[in-house]
GROMACS .gro file of N, CA and C in nm:
model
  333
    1UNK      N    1   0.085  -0.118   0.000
    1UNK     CA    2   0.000   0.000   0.000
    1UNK      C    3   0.089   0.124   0.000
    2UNK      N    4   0.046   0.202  -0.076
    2UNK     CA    5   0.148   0.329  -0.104
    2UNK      C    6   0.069   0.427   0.050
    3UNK      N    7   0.160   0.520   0.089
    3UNK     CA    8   0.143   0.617   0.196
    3UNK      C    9   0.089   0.766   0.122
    4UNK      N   10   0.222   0.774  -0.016
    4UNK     CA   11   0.228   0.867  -0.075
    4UNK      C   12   0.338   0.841  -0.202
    5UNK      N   13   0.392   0.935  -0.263
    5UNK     CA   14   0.431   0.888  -0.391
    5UNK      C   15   0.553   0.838  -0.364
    6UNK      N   16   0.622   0.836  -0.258
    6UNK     CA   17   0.782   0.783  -0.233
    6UNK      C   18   0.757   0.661  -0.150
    7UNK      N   19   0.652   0.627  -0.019
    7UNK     CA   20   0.672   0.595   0.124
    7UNK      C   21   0.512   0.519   0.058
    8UNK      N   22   0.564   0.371   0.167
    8UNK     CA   23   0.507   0.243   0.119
    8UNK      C   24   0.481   0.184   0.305
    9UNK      N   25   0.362   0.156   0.317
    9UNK     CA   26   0.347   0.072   0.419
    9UNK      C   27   0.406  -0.016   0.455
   10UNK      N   28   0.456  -0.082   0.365
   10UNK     CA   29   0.566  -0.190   0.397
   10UNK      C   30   0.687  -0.128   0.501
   11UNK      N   31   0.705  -0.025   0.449
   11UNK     CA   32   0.851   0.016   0.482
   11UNK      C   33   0.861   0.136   0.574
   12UNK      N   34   0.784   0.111   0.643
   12UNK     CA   35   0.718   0.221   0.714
   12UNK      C   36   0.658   0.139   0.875
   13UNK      N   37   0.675  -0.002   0.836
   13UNK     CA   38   0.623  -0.069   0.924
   13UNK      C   39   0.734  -0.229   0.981
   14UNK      N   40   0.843  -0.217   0.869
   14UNK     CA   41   0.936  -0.329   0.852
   14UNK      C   42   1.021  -0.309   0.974
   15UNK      N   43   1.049  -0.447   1.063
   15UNK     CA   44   1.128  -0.413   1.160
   15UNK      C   45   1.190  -0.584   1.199
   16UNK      N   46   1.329  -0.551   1.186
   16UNK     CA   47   1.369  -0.665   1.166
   16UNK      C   48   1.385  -0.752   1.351
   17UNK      N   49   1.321  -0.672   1.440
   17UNK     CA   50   1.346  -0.715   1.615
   17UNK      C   51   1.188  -0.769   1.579
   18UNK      N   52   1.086  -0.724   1.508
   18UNK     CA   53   0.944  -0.786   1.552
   18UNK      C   54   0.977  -0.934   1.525
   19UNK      N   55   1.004  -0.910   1.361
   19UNK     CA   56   1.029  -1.113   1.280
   19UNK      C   57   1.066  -1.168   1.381
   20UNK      N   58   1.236  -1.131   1.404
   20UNK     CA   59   1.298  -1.179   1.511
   20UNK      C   60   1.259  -1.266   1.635
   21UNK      N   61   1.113  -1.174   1.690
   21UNK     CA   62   1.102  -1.220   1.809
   21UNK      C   63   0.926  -1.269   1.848
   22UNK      N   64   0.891  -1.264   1.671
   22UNK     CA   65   0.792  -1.283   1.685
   22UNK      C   66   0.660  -1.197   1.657
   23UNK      N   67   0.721  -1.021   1.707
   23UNK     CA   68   0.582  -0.971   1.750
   23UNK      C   69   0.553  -0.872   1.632
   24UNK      N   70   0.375  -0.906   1.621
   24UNK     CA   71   0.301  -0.852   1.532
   24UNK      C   72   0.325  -0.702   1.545
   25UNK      N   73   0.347  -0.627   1.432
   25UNK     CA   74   0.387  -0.541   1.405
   25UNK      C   75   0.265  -0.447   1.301
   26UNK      N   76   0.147  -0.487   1.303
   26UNK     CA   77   0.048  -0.468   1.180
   26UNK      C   78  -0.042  -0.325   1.223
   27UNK      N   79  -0.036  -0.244   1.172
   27UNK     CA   80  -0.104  -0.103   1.297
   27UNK      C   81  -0.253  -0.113   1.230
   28UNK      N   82  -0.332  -0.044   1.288
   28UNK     CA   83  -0.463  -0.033   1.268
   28UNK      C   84  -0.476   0.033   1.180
   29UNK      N   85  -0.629   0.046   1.123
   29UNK     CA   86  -0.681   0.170   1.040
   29UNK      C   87  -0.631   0.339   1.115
   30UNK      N   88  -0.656   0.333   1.244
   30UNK     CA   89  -0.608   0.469   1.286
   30UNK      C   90  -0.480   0.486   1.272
   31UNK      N   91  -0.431   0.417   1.256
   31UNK     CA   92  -0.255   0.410   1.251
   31UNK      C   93  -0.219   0.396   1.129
   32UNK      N   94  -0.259   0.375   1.004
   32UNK     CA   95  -0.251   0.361   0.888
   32UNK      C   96  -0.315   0.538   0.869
   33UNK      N   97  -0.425   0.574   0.907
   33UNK     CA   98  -0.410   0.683   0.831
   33UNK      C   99  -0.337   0.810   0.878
   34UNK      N  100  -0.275   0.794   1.065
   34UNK     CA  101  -0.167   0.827   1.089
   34UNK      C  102  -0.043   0.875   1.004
   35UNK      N  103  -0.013   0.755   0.971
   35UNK     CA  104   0.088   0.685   0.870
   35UNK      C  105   0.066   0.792   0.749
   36UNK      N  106  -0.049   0.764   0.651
   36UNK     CA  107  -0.047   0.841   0.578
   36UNK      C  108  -0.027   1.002   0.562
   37UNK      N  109  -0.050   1.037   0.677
   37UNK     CA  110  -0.023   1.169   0.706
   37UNK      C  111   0.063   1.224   0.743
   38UNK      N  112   0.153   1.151   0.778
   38UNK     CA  113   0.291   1.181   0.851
   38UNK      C  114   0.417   1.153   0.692
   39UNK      N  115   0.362   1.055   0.610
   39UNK     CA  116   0.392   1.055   0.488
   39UNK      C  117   0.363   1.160   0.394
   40UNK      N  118   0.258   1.192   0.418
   40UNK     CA  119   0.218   1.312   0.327
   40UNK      C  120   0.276   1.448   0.400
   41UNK      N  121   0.244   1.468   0.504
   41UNK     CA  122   0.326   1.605   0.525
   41UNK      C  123   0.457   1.664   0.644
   42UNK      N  124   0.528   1.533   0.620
   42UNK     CA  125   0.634   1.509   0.645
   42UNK      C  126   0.770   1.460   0.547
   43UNK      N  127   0.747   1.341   0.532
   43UNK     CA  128   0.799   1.236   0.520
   43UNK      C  129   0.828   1.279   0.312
   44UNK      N  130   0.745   1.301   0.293
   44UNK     CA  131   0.730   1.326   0.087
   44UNK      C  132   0.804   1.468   0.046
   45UNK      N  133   0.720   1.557   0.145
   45UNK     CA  134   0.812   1.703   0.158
   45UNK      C  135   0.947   1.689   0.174
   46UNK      N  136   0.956   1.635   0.227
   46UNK     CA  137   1.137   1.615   0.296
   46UNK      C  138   1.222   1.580   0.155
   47UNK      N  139   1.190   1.481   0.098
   47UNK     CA  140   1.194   1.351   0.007
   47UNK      C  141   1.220   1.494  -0.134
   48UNK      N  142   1.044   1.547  -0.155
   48UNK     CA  143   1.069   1.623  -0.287
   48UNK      C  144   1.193   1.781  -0.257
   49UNK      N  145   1.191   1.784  -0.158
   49UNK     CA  146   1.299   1.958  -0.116
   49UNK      C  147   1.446   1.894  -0.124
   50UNK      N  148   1.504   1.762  -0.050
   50UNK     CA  149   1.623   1.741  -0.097
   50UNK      C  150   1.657   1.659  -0.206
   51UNK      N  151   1.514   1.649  -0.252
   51UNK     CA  152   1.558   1.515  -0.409
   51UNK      C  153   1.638   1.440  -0.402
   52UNK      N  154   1.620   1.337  -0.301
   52UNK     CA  155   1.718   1.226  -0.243
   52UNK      C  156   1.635   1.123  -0.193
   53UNK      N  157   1.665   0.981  -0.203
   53UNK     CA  158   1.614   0.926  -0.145
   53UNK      C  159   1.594   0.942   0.058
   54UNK      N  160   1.471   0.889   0.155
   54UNK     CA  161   1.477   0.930   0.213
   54UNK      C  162   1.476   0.763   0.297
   55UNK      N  163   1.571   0.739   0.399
   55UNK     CA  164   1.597   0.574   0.435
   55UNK      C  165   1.525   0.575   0.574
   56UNK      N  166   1.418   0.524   0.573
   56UNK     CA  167   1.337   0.502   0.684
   56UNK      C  168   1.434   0.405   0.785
   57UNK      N  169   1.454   0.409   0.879
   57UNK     CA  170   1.524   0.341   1.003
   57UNK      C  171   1.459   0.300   1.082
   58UNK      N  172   1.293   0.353   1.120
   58UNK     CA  173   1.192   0.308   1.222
   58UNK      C  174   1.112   0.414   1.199
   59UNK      N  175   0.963   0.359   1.165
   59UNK     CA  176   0.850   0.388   1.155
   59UNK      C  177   0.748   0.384   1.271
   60UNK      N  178   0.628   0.297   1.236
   60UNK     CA  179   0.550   0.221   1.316
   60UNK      C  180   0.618   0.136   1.400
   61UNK      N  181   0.583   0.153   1.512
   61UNK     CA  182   0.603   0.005   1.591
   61UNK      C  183   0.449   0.005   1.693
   62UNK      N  184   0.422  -0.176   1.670
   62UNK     CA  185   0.323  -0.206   1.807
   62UNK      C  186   0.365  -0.177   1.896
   63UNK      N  187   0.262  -0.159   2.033
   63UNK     CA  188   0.291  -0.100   2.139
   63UNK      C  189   0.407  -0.227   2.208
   64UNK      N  190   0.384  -0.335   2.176
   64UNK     CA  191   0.472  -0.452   2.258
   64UNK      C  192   0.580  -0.460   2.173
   65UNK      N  193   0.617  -0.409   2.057
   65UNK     CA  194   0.727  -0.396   1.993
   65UNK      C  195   0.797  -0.271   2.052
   66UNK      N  196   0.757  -0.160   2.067
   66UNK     CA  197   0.802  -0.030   2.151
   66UNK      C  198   0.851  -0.150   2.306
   67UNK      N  199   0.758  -0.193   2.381
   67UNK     CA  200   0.856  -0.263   2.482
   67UNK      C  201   0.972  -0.347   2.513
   68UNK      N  202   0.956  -0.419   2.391
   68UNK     CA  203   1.042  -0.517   2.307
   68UNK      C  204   1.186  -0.412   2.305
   69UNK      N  205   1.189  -0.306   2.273
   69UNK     CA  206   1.279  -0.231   2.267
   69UNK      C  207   1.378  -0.126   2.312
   70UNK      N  208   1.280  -0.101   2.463
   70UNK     CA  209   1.280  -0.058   2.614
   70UNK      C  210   1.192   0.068   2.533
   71UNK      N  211   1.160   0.093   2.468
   71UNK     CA  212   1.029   0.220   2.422
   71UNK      C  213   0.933   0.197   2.500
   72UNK      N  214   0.863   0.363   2.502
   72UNK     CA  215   0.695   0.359   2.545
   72UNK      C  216   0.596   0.302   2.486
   73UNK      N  217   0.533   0.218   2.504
   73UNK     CA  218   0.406   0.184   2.399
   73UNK      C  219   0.296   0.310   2.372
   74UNK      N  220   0.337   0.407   2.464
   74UNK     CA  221   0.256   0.509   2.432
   74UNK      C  222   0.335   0.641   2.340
   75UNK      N  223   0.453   0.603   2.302
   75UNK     CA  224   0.533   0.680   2.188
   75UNK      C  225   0.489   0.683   2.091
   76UNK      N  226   0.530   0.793   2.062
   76UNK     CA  227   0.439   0.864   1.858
   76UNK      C  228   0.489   0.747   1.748
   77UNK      N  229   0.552   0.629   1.790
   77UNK     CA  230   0.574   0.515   1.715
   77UNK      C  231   0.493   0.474   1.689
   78UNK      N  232   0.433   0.446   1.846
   78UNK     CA  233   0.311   0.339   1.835
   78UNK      C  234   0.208   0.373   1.809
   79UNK      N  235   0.166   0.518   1.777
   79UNK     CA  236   0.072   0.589   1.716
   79UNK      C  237   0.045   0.621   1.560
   80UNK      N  238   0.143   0.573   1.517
   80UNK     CA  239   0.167   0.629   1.386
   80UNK      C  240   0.216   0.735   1.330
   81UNK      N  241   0.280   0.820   1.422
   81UNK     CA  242   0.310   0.965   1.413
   81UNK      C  243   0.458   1.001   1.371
   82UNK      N  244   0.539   0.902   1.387
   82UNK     CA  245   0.677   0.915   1.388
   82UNK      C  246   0.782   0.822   1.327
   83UNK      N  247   0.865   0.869   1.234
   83UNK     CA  248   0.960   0.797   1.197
   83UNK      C  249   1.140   0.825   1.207
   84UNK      N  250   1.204   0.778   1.239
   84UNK     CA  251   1.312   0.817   1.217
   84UNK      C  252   1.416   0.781   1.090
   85UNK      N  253   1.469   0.822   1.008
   85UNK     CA  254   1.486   0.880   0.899
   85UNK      C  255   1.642   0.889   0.876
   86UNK      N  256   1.710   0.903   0.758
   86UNK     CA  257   1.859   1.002   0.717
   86UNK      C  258   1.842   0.968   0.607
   87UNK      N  259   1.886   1.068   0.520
   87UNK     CA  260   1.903   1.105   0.376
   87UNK      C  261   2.024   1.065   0.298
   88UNK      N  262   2.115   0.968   0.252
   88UNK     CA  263   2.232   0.980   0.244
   88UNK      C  264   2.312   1.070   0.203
   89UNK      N  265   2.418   1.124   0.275
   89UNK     CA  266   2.479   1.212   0.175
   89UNK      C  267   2.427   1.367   0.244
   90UNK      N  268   2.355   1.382   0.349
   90UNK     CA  269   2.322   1.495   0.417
   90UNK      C  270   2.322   1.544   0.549
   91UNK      N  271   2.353   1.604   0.575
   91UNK     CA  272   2.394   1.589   0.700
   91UNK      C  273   2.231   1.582   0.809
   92UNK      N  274   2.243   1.532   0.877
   92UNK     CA  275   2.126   1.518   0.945
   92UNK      C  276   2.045   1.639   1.028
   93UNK      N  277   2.130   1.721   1.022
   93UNK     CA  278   2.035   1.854   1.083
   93UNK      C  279   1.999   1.959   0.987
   94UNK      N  280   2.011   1.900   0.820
   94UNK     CA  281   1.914   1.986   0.761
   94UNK      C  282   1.805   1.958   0.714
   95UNK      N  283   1.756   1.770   0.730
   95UNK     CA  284   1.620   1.757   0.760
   95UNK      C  285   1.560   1.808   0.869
   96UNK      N  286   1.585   1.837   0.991
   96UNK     CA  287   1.566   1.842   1.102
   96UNK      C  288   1.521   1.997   1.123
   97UNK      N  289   1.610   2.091   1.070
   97UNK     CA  290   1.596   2.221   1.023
   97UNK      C  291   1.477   2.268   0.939
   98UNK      N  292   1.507   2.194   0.795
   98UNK     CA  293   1.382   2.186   0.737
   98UNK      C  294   1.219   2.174   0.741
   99UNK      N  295   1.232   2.083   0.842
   99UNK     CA  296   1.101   2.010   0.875
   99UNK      C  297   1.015   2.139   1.015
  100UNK      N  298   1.118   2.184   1.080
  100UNK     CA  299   1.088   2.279   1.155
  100UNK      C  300   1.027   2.395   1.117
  101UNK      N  301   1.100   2.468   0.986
  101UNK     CA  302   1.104   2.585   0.924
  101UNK      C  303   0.928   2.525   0.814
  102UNK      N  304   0.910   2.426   0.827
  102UNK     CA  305   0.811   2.401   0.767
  102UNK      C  306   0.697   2.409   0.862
  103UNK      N  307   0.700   2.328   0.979
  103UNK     CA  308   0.609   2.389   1.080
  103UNK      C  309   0.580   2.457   1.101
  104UNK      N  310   0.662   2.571   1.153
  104UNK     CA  311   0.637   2.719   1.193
  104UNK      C  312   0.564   2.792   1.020
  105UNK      N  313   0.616   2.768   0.972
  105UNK     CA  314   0.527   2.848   0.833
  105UNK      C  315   0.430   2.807   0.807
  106UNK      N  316   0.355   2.648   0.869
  106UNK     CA  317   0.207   2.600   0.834
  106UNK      C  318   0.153   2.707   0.994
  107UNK      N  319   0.208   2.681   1.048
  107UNK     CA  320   0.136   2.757   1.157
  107UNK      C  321   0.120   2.848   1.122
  108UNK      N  322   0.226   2.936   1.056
  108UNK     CA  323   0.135   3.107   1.043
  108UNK      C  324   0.065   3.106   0.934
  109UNK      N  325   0.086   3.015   0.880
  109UNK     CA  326  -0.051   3.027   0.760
  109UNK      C  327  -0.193   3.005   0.789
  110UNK      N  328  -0.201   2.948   0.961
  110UNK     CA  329  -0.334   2.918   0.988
  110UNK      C  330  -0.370   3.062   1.073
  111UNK      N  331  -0.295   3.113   1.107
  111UNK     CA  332  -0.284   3.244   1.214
  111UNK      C  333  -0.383   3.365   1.086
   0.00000   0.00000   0.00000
């Protein structure tokens, strides 16, 4: 299932400690459209501003996969809200920069 035009459920949800150890890793409809949204106005933006591929490292995780890992089960993981990310070839605090400078400008656009 595509998220958006770069970012794939699969890969957004792939975690090689769940296989490992067993634990279901499959998020809900609320967490899927989470997902999609965090793809769409995160995750794609990022992707089309540095025209680079963007290497997902951890996405989704179930809440017993977050424990599995000493994580909160109540972390923006296990919500669908959060991924962690690097771009190759960039240094990591100008996604980080980026993504900020994008916030603050959706905010004043709602102001």
């Amino acid at each position: 299932m595509k998220l958006s035009k770069n970012f794939s459920l699969s890969e957004l949800t792939k975690s090689q400690t769940a296989t490992r150890k067993g634990i279901s890793n499959e998020p809900s409809t609320e967490h899927v459209e989470n997902l999609i949204h965090l793809a769409e106005s995160v995750l794609q933006p990022v992707r089309d501003h540095f025209g680079k591929p963007v290497m997902i490292s951890s996405g989704y995780r179930s809440p017993e996969l977050c424990e599995a890992i000493g994580s909160s089960s109540k972390s923006q993981h296990a919500k669908g809200e959060a991924a962690d990310f690097e771009i190759p070839g960039v240094d990591n605090m100008q996604p980080v920069s980026y993504t900020h400078l994008r916030a603050h400008e959706t905010r004043e656009d709602r102001v």
